[in-house]
Amino acid sequence: MDALSVLIVIALIHCSLFFFDTLFKSCSHLPYFYFLKNTGLEIQILRIKWFTTAFNRKIIKWGMDRSKFWTAWFNAGVIISIILLPIAVLIILKMTFNMWLAGSSSDTGSGAILEPMLPGVDIPFNELGYYVTTLAVCSIVHELGHALAAAREDVQLFGLGIFIFFTIPIAYVHISNEQLVALPLRNQLRVTCAGIWHNIVFATVAAAILVFSTWLWAPLYSLGYGVYVKTILPNSPVLGPTGLLEHDVIYKLNNCPVKNSEDWYDCILHSVQHPTPGYCVRQSFVQDFDESVPAKQKTNGVVNCCTADSETSGSLCFEYIEGPQAAPLHLPPHSCLPARVMINQSQNFCQASHECLSQDTHCMKPSLDNVTKIVQIKRKVGKDILFFGHPADIYRTVDVSDWVPKYSFFHPKLPESLVLLCKYITVFSAGLAIINVVPCFFLDGQYVINVLVLYLLNSRPHNKNIREATVLTITSIGTLLLIINLMYLLTNKIL
């Protein structure tokens, strides 16, 4: 299913929910109203809202337990958030400066430090689940920080909820704003900085898991010893009775070692860009197995020296490559040889006969066009696979993984999913922390800068108007710069 189809399905689900919600409400179905009230659901066009008080008692209990720990914890959050504030402002200013320098050039967004990530543009659509899950989890962790800090400061907690706009989930917490404002400035900072602090910690934990994932999974999986074949498309040319199988471990393509998926891509690319290598074989082998007929050159430059029956049985026309010193010709220019038998017994790859190590071996190169290549796929269990065709077909139809299970009942999907989820959490949680600390309306930075200005100018109570004007000016500039950068980046990504 392509990206447009997925979006259409999601839109239809939203429209269906809104239609039935309107229908049940218009018919005055009391059980439906009772259901909405007890579940906290609210359905609007392309929006779903859920609010609950079920976790209030638990959050309050957590916030009141271990009071010394939570005090130190949220004080650390205040310090880190205040340090992060000027860094976030500098990032926004740098992005604005880069945007101004870029102008209307084609190198748009190249200097961006923070960028919006869009499914189907920056993110593959098959990773939409990770995208939505990460946004939801990072948002919940952020709001849970505010809720715990509010409970610790004895600010009334009304409940928590989550708001889904189309596919984007946004968590929120409802606390008493009057009680929050009545707190001392230091206590207010603990509550307002708690969400930012939790996002920073969450990103750090995810990054640590990502860094140490190799050691965490070492008892069950191996890395750097080949690639594991996860799936093979039904139309793959490597399928067959003696072809590639799922769960095979590939460690070499021709003479190119494959340790991970990057090597897999590089080796296939090397096979595409370079001619098929020759093979060092003994002269006696060529003399014993040669079934050649008078050679004929085709229109594409390929020389054919095999009969139709020989080609059907797996034979191929090979060209004898002489050494650089014009050594005497020991073999005919072209020989029809069984490809698999020859390649299996060849001693090494070559481009000329002088590269063959033994004196009685010669370099035999297959006569192929510029597109068709021979790729010898070496796997740890089973015979080598000989592929004839364009190597890109291998890459297109075979999905491999770096994670090689040590036991047959394990699959690389588990560590792959965890690593990918940690990557998303690291990027999204750190990004949310930086964005939220920017002095901007409706973000935590608005309240942080308000408290900081009040704290710095607290010695001049008669300058209330100056304080309010300072906060309004800083917040307005931060909001304007953030909106301009986001709109600029979104426009360049979409258009």
Coordinates of C-alpha atoms in Angstrom, one line a residue:
M1 CA 0.0 0.0 0.0
D2 CA 1.5 3.4 -1.0
A3 CA 1.6 6.6 1.0
L4 CA -1.5 8.1 -0.6
S5 CA -3.6 5.0 0.1
V6 CA -2.6 4.9 3.8
L7 CA -3.5 8.6 4.2
I8 CA -6.9 8.0 2.5
V9 CA -7.6 5.1 4.8
I10 CA -6.8 7.1 7.9
A11 CA -9.0 10.0 6.6
L12 CA -11.8 7.6 6.0
I13 CA -11.5 6.2 9.5
H14 CA -11.7 9.7 11.0
C15 CA -14.7 10.6 8.8
S16 CA -16.5 7.3 9.8
L17 CA -15.9 8.0 13.5
F18 CA -17.1 11.5 13.2
F19 CA -20.2 10.4 11.2
F20 CA -21.2 7.8 13.7
D21 CA -20.5 10.2 16.6
T22 CA -22.8 12.8 15.1
L23 CA -25.4 10.2 14.3
F24 CA -25.5 8.7 17.9
K25 CA -25.5 12.2 19.4
S26 CA -28.4 13.5 17.2
C27 CA -30.5 10.4 18.1
S28 CA -30.0 11.1 21.8
H29 CA -28.7 7.7 22.5
L30 CA -28.2 7.9 26.3
P31 CA -25.9 4.8 26.5
Y32 CA -23.6 6.5 24.0
F33 CA -23.4 9.8 26.0
Y34 CA -22.8 7.6 29.1
F35 CA -20.0 5.8 27.2
L36 CA -18.3 9.1 26.2
K37 CA -18.5 10.5 29.7
N38 CA -17.1 7.5 31.4
T39 CA -14.3 6.9 28.9
G40 CA -13.3 10.6 28.4
L41 CA -13.5 10.4 24.6
E42 CA -14.4 13.3 22.4
I43 CA -14.5 12.9 18.6
Q44 CA -14.3 15.8 16.2
I45 CA -13.5 16.0 12.5
L46 CA -10.0 14.5 12.0
R47 CA -9.4 14.8 15.8
I48 CA -9.8 12.4 18.7
K49 CA -9.4 13.5 22.3
W50 CA -9.1 11.3 25.3
F51 CA -9.0 12.6 28.9
T52 CA -8.8 10.6 32.1
T53 CA -8.3 11.0 35.9
A54 CA -7.5 7.3 36.4
F55 CA -3.8 8.0 36.9
N56 CA -4.1 11.0 39.2
R57 CA -3.8 9.1 42.5
K58 CA -0.9 7.1 41.3
I59 CA 1.0 10.2 40.0
I60 CA 0.3 12.1 43.2
K61 CA 1.6 9.1 45.2
W62 CA 4.8 8.9 43.1
G63 CA 5.3 12.7 43.4
M64 CA 5.0 12.6 47.2
D65 CA 7.3 9.6 47.7
R66 CA 11.0 10.0 48.0
S67 CA 10.7 13.8 48.4
K68 CA 14.5 14.4 48.6
F69 CA 15.1 12.5 45.4
W70 CA 12.4 14.3 43.5
T71 CA 13.6 17.7 44.8
A72 CA 17.2 17.0 43.5
W73 CA 15.7 15.5 40.3
F74 CA 13.7 18.5 39.4
N75 CA 16.4 20.9 40.5
A76 CA 18.7 19.2 38.1
G77 CA 16.0 19.7 35.4
V78 CA 15.9 23.4 36.1
I79 CA 19.7 23.8 35.8
I80 CA 19.8 21.7 32.6
S81 CA 16.9 23.6 31.0
I82 CA 18.4 27.0 31.8
I83 CA 21.6 25.9 30.2
L84 CA 19.8 24.6 27.2
L85 CA 17.7 27.8 26.8
P86 CA 20.5 30.0 25.2
I87 CA 21.7 27.0 23.2
A88 CA 18.2 26.6 21.7
V89 CA 18.0 30.3 21.0
L90 CA 21.4 30.2 19.2
I91 CA 20.2 27.2 17.2
I92 CA 17.1 29.1 16.0
L93 CA 19.2 32.2 15.2
K94 CA 21.7 30.1 13.3
M95 CA 19.0 28.5 11.3
T96 CA 17.5 31.9 10.5
F97 CA 20.9 33.2 9.4
N98 CA 21.5 30.2 7.2
M99 CA 18.0 30.6 5.7
W100 CA 18.7 34.2 4.9
L101 CA 22.0 33.3 3.3
A102 CA 20.5 30.5 1.3
G103 CA 17.8 32.7 -0.1
S104 CA 16.2 31.1 -3.1
S105 CA 19.1 28.9 -4.0
S106 CA 18.6 25.2 -4.5
D107 CA 20.7 24.3 -1.4
T108 CA 17.7 24.8 0.8
G109 CA 17.7 23.5 4.3
S110 CA 21.3 22.3 4.1
G111 CA 22.2 24.4 7.2
A112 CA 19.2 23.4 9.2
I113 CA 20.0 21.9 12.6
L114 CA 16.4 21.2 13.5
E115 CA 14.1 19.9 10.8
P116 CA 10.5 18.7 10.7
M117 CA 10.4 15.0 9.8
L118 CA 7.5 14.0 7.5
P119 CA 6.4 10.5 6.7
G120 CA 6.9 9.8 3.0
V121 CA 9.4 12.7 2.7
D122 CA 12.1 12.2 5.4
I123 CA 10.7 8.9 6.8
P124 CA 9.8 5.8 4.8
F125 CA 6.0 5.2 5.0
N126 CA 6.5 1.7 6.3
E127 CA 8.0 3.3 9.4
L128 CA 4.8 5.3 10.1
G129 CA 4.1 3.1 13.2
Y130 CA 7.5 4.0 14.7
Y131 CA 6.9 7.7 13.9
V132 CA 3.5 7.8 15.6
T133 CA 4.6 5.6 18.6
T134 CA 7.6 7.8 19.2
L135 CA 5.6 11.0 19.1
A136 CA 3.1 9.6 21.6
V137 CA 5.7 8.1 24.0
C138 CA 7.9 11.3 23.9
S139 CA 4.8 13.5 24.5
I140 CA 3.6 11.3 27.4
V141 CA 7.0 11.3 29.0
H142 CA 7.1 15.1 28.7
E143 CA 3.7 15.6 30.2
L144 CA 4.3 13.0 32.9
G145 CA 7.3 15.2 34.0
H146 CA 5.0 18.2 34.5
A147 CA 2.4 16.1 36.3
L148 CA 5.0 14.6 38.7
A149 CA 6.5 18.0 39.4
A150 CA 3.1 19.6 40.0
A151 CA 2.2 16.8 42.4
R152 CA 5.5 17.3 44.2
E153 CA 4.7 21.0 44.6
D154 CA 1.2 20.3 45.8
V155 CA -0.5 21.8 42.6
Q156 CA -3.8 20.3 41.9
L157 CA -3.8 17.7 39.1
F158 CA -7.1 17.5 37.2
G159 CA -6.0 14.7 34.8
L160 CA -4.1 13.6 31.7
G161 CA -5.1 13.2 28.2
I162 CA -4.0 12.6 24.6
F163 CA -5.1 14.4 21.5
I164 CA -4.7 12.8 18.1
F165 CA -4.8 15.1 15.1
F166 CA -5.1 13.0 12.0
T167 CA -2.0 10.8 12.8
I168 CA -0.1 13.0 15.2
P169 CA -0.6 12.2 18.9
I170 CA -0.1 14.9 21.5
A171 CA -0.3 14.3 25.2
Y172 CA -1.3 17.0 27.7
V173 CA -1.8 17.4 31.4
H174 CA -4.4 19.6 33.1
I175 CA -3.2 21.3 36.3
S176 CA -4.4 24.3 38.3
N177 CA -2.7 27.3 36.7
E178 CA -3.8 29.6 39.7
Q179 CA -1.9 27.4 42.2
L180 CA 1.1 27.2 39.9
V181 CA 1.4 30.9 39.6
A182 CA 1.0 31.3 43.3
L183 CA 4.1 29.2 43.9
P184 CA 7.6 30.7 44.6
L185 CA 9.5 31.3 41.4
R186 CA 12.0 28.5 42.0
N187 CA 9.1 26.0 42.5
Q188 CA 7.4 27.3 39.3
L189 CA 10.6 26.6 37.4
R190 CA 10.6 23.0 38.7
V191 CA 7.2 22.4 37.2
T192 CA 7.7 24.2 33.9
C193 CA 11.2 22.7 33.3
A194 CA 10.1 19.1 34.2
G195 CA 8.8 18.2 30.8
I196 CA 12.0 19.4 29.1
W197 CA 14.2 17.6 31.6
H198 CA 12.3 14.3 31.1
N199 CA 12.7 14.5 27.3
I200 CA 16.4 15.1 27.8
V201 CA 16.7 12.1 30.1
F202 CA 14.6 9.9 27.8
A203 CA 16.7 10.8 24.8
T204 CA 19.9 10.1 26.7
V205 CA 18.6 6.6 27.8
A206 CA 17.6 5.8 24.3
A207 CA 20.9 6.9 22.9
A208 CA 22.7 4.8 25.5
I209 CA 20.7 1.7 24.6
L210 CA 21.5 2.4 20.9
V211 CA 25.2 2.7 21.6
F212 CA 25.3 -0.5 23.7
S213 CA 22.8 -2.5 21.6
T214 CA 25.6 -4.7 20.2
W215 CA 26.6 -5.8 23.7
L216 CA 23.0 -6.1 24.9
W217 CA 22.1 -8.6 22.1
A218 CA 25.5 -10.4 22.0
P219 CA 24.2 -13.6 23.7
L220 CA 21.5 -14.0 21.0
Y221 CA 22.8 -12.3 17.8
S222 CA 26.1 -11.7 16.0
L223 CA 27.2 -8.6 14.2
G224 CA 29.9 -8.1 11.6
Y225 CA 30.0 -11.8 10.4
G226 CA 27.8 -11.5 7.4
V227 CA 24.2 -10.6 6.6
Y228 CA 21.1 -12.5 7.4
V229 CA 18.5 -13.1 4.6
K230 CA 15.2 -12.0 6.0
T231 CA 12.9 -12.1 3.0
I232 CA 13.1 -12.9 -0.7
L233 CA 10.5 -11.5 -3.1
P234 CA 8.6 -14.2 -5.1
N235 CA 10.0 -12.7 -8.4
S236 CA 13.6 -12.8 -7.3
P237 CA 16.0 -14.3 -9.8
V238 CA 18.0 -15.9 -6.9
L239 CA 15.2 -18.3 -6.1
G240 CA 15.3 -21.9 -7.3
P241 CA 16.1 -25.4 -6.3
T242 CA 19.7 -24.5 -5.5
G243 CA 19.1 -20.8 -5.0
L244 CA 19.1 -18.5 -2.1
L245 CA 16.9 -19.3 0.9
E246 CA 15.5 -17.2 3.8
H247 CA 17.6 -17.5 6.9
D248 CA 20.8 -17.9 4.9
V249 CA 23.9 -16.0 6.0
I250 CA 25.9 -14.4 3.2
Y251 CA 29.5 -13.6 3.8
K252 CA 30.9 -12.8 0.4
L253 CA 29.9 -11.7 -3.1
N254 CA 32.5 -12.8 -5.7
N255 CA 35.8 -11.6 -4.0
C256 CA 34.1 -8.9 -2.0
P257 CA 33.7 -9.7 1.8
V258 CA 30.2 -8.9 3.3
K259 CA 30.2 -8.1 7.0
N260 CA 27.1 -5.9 7.2
S261 CA 24.4 -4.4 5.2
E262 CA 26.6 -1.5 4.1
D263 CA 29.1 -4.0 2.7
W264 CA 26.2 -5.8 1.0
Y265 CA 25.2 -2.6 -0.8
D266 CA 28.8 -1.7 -1.7
C267 CA 29.6 -5.2 -3.0
I268 CA 26.5 -5.2 -5.2
L269 CA 27.4 -1.7 -6.5
H270 CA 30.9 -2.9 -7.2
S271 CA 29.5 -5.8 -9.2
V272 CA 27.4 -3.4 -11.2
Q273 CA 30.2 -0.9 -11.9
H274 CA 33.0 -3.3 -12.7
P275 CA 33.3 -6.1 -15.3
T276 CA 32.8 -9.7 -14.2
P277 CA 36.2 -11.0 -13.1
G278 CA 37.9 -14.0 -14.7
Y279 CA 38.8 -17.2 -13.0
C280 CA 42.1 -19.0 -12.6
V281 CA 41.7 -22.6 -13.7
R282 CA 44.1 -25.4 -14.6
Q283 CA 44.9 -26.1 -18.2
S284 CA 44.0 -29.7 -17.8
F285 CA 40.5 -28.7 -16.6
V286 CA 39.9 -26.7 -19.8
Q287 CA 41.2 -29.5 -22.0
D288 CA 39.0 -32.1 -20.2
F289 CA 35.7 -30.1 -20.1
D290 CA 35.9 -27.9 -23.2
E291 CA 32.8 -28.5 -25.5
S292 CA 33.3 -25.5 -27.7
V293 CA 32.2 -25.1 -31.3
P294 CA 33.4 -22.5 -33.8
A295 CA 32.9 -19.1 -32.1
K296 CA 30.4 -16.6 -33.4
Q297 CA 30.2 -13.0 -32.3
K298 CA 26.7 -11.6 -31.6
T299 CA 25.5 -8.1 -32.3
N300 CA 26.0 -7.1 -28.7
G301 CA 29.7 -8.1 -28.8
V302 CA 29.2 -11.4 -26.9
V303 CA 31.1 -14.4 -28.3
N304 CA 29.1 -17.6 -28.3
C305 CA 31.1 -20.9 -28.5
C306 CA 28.6 -23.2 -27.0
T307 CA 25.8 -25.2 -28.5
A308 CA 22.2 -24.8 -27.3
D309 CA 22.3 -28.1 -25.4
S310 CA 25.5 -27.0 -23.6
E311 CA 24.0 -23.7 -22.6
T312 CA 20.9 -25.5 -21.3
S313 CA 23.1 -27.7 -19.1
G314 CA 24.8 -24.7 -17.6
S315 CA 27.8 -24.2 -19.8
L316 CA 29.2 -20.8 -20.8
C317 CA 31.7 -19.5 -23.3
F318 CA 34.9 -18.3 -21.6
E319 CA 37.7 -16.3 -23.2
Y320 CA 41.3 -17.1 -22.5
I321 CA 43.1 -14.0 -21.2
E322 CA 46.8 -13.9 -22.0
G323 CA 49.4 -12.3 -19.7
P324 CA 51.0 -8.9 -20.3
Q325 CA 54.2 -10.4 -21.8
A326 CA 52.5 -12.1 -24.8
A327 CA 53.0 -15.6 -23.4
P328 CA 52.6 -18.4 -25.9
L329 CA 49.0 -19.4 -26.4
H330 CA 48.4 -22.7 -24.5
L331 CA 44.6 -22.7 -24.9
P332 CA 42.1 -21.9 -27.6
P333 CA 40.9 -18.3 -27.5
H334 CA 37.4 -19.4 -26.4
S335 CA 36.2 -22.5 -24.5
C336 CA 32.8 -23.7 -23.6
L337 CA 33.0 -24.8 -20.0
P338 CA 30.5 -25.8 -17.3
A339 CA 30.2 -22.6 -15.3
R340 CA 29.4 -23.9 -11.8
V341 CA 32.1 -26.7 -11.9
M342 CA 34.7 -24.2 -13.2
I343 CA 34.0 -21.5 -10.7
N344 CA 33.9 -23.9 -7.8
Q345 CA 37.3 -25.3 -8.6
S346 CA 38.9 -22.0 -9.6
Q347 CA 41.8 -20.9 -7.4
N348 CA 41.2 -17.2 -7.4
F349 CA 39.8 -14.3 -9.3
C350 CA 41.8 -12.6 -12.0
Q351 CA 41.8 -10.0 -14.8
A352 CA 44.9 -11.4 -16.6
S353 CA 46.8 -14.7 -16.5
H354 CA 49.8 -13.3 -14.7
E355 CA 47.5 -12.8 -11.7
C356 CA 47.1 -16.6 -11.4
L357 CA 49.5 -18.0 -8.8
S358 CA 50.3 -21.4 -10.3
Q359 CA 52.2 -21.8 -13.5
D360 CA 49.7 -24.3 -15.0
T361 CA 46.7 -22.1 -14.3
H362 CA 45.2 -19.6 -16.8
C363 CA 42.7 -16.7 -16.5
M364 CA 39.4 -17.5 -18.2
K365 CA 36.9 -14.7 -18.4
P366 CA 33.2 -15.3 -19.3
S367 CA 32.0 -13.7 -22.5
L368 CA 29.0 -11.5 -21.3
D369 CA 27.5 -8.2 -22.3
N370 CA 28.0 -5.0 -20.3
V371 CA 24.8 -5.5 -18.3
T372 CA 24.9 -9.2 -17.5
K373 CA 27.2 -10.2 -14.7
I374 CA 28.1 -13.4 -12.8
V375 CA 27.8 -13.0 -9.0
Q376 CA 29.0 -15.8 -6.8
I377 CA 27.1 -15.6 -3.6
K378 CA 28.9 -17.4 -0.8
R379 CA 26.8 -18.5 2.2
K380 CA 27.9 -20.1 5.4
V381 CA 25.6 -23.1 5.0
G382 CA 25.0 -24.7 1.6
K383 CA 26.6 -24.4 -1.8
D384 CA 27.6 -21.2 -3.4
I385 CA 25.0 -19.6 -5.6
L386 CA 25.8 -18.4 -9.1
F387 CA 23.7 -15.5 -10.3
F388 CA 23.6 -14.5 -14.0
G389 CA 22.0 -11.1 -14.7
H390 CA 22.0 -7.6 -13.4
P391 CA 23.2 -7.4 -9.8
A392 CA 20.7 -4.7 -8.9
D393 CA 18.0 -7.4 -9.1
I394 CA 19.6 -9.1 -6.1
Y395 CA 19.5 -5.9 -4.1
R396 CA 15.9 -5.1 -5.1
T397 CA 14.5 -8.5 -4.3
V398 CA 16.5 -9.7 -1.3
D399 CA 16.1 -8.0 2.2
V400 CA 19.0 -8.6 4.5
S401 CA 19.8 -7.7 8.2
D402 CA 23.0 -7.1 10.1
W403 CA 21.7 -9.1 13.0
V404 CA 22.5 -12.8 12.6
P405 CA 20.7 -15.0 15.1
K406 CA 22.7 -17.5 17.0
Y407 CA 19.7 -19.7 17.4
S408 CA 17.3 -20.7 14.6
F409 CA 14.1 -19.7 16.5
F410 CA 15.2 -16.1 16.8
H411 CA 14.6 -13.4 14.1
P412 CA 16.4 -10.2 13.5
K413 CA 13.1 -8.2 13.6
L414 CA 13.3 -7.8 17.4
P415 CA 16.8 -6.1 17.7
E416 CA 16.1 -4.1 14.5
S417 CA 12.9 -2.8 15.8
L418 CA 14.5 -1.8 19.1
V419 CA 17.4 -0.1 17.4
L420 CA 15.1 1.8 15.1
L421 CA 12.8 2.8 17.9
C422 CA 15.8 4.1 19.9
K423 CA 16.9 6.2 17.0
Y424 CA 13.5 7.8 16.7
I425 CA 13.3 8.4 20.4
T426 CA 16.7 9.9 20.5
V427 CA 16.0 12.3 17.7
F428 CA 12.4 13.2 18.6
S429 CA 12.8 13.5 22.4
A430 CA 15.9 15.7 22.0
G431 CA 14.2 17.7 19.4
L432 CA 11.1 18.2 21.6
A433 CA 13.3 19.3 24.4
I434 CA 15.1 22.0 22.3
I435 CA 11.8 23.2 20.7
N436 CA 10.0 23.4 24.0
V437 CA 12.7 25.4 25.7
V438 CA 12.6 28.1 22.9
P439 CA 10.7 31.2 24.2
C440 CA 7.6 30.7 22.2
F441 CA 3.8 31.0 22.9
F442 CA 2.1 27.8 24.0
L443 CA 5.5 26.1 24.7
D444 CA 7.3 25.6 28.0
G445 CA 9.9 28.2 27.0
Q446 CA 7.2 30.9 27.3
Y447 CA 6.7 30.1 31.0
V448 CA 10.4 29.5 31.7
I449 CA 11.4 32.9 30.3
N450 CA 8.6 34.5 32.2
V451 CA 9.8 33.1 35.5
L452 CA 13.4 33.9 34.7
V453 CA 12.6 37.6 33.9
L454 CA 10.4 37.8 37.0
Y455 CA 13.3 36.4 39.1
L456 CA 15.9 38.7 37.6
L457 CA 13.8 41.8 37.9
N458 CA 12.2 40.9 41.2
S459 CA 14.1 43.6 43.0
R460 CA 12.1 46.2 41.1
P461 CA 8.4 45.5 41.8
H462 CA 7.3 48.9 40.5
N463 CA 8.5 48.0 37.0
K464 CA 5.8 45.4 36.4
N465 CA 5.0 46.9 33.0
I466 CA 8.7 46.6 32.0
R467 CA 8.8 43.0 33.0
E468 CA 5.7 42.1 31.1
A469 CA 6.9 44.0 28.0
T470 CA 10.2 42.2 28.2
V471 CA 8.6 38.8 28.4
L472 CA 6.2 39.7 25.6
T473 CA 9.0 40.9 23.3
I474 CA 11.3 37.9 23.8
T475 CA 8.4 35.5 23.4
S476 CA 7.1 37.2 20.3
I477 CA 10.5 37.2 18.7
G478 CA 11.1 33.6 19.5
T479 CA 7.7 32.6 18.2
L480 CA 8.2 34.6 15.0
L481 CA 11.6 33.0 14.3
L482 CA 10.4 29.5 15.0
I483 CA 7.4 29.8 12.8
I484 CA 9.4 31.3 9.9
N485 CA 12.0 28.5 10.1
L486 CA 9.4 25.8 10.3
M487 CA 7.3 27.2 7.4
Y488 CA 10.5 27.6 5.3
L489 CA 11.6 24.1 5.9
L490 CA 8.2 22.6 5.4
T491 CA 7.7 24.5 2.2
N492 CA 11.0 23.3 0.8
K493 CA 10.3 19.7 1.8
I494 CA 6.8 19.6 0.3
L495 CA 7.5 21.6 -2.8

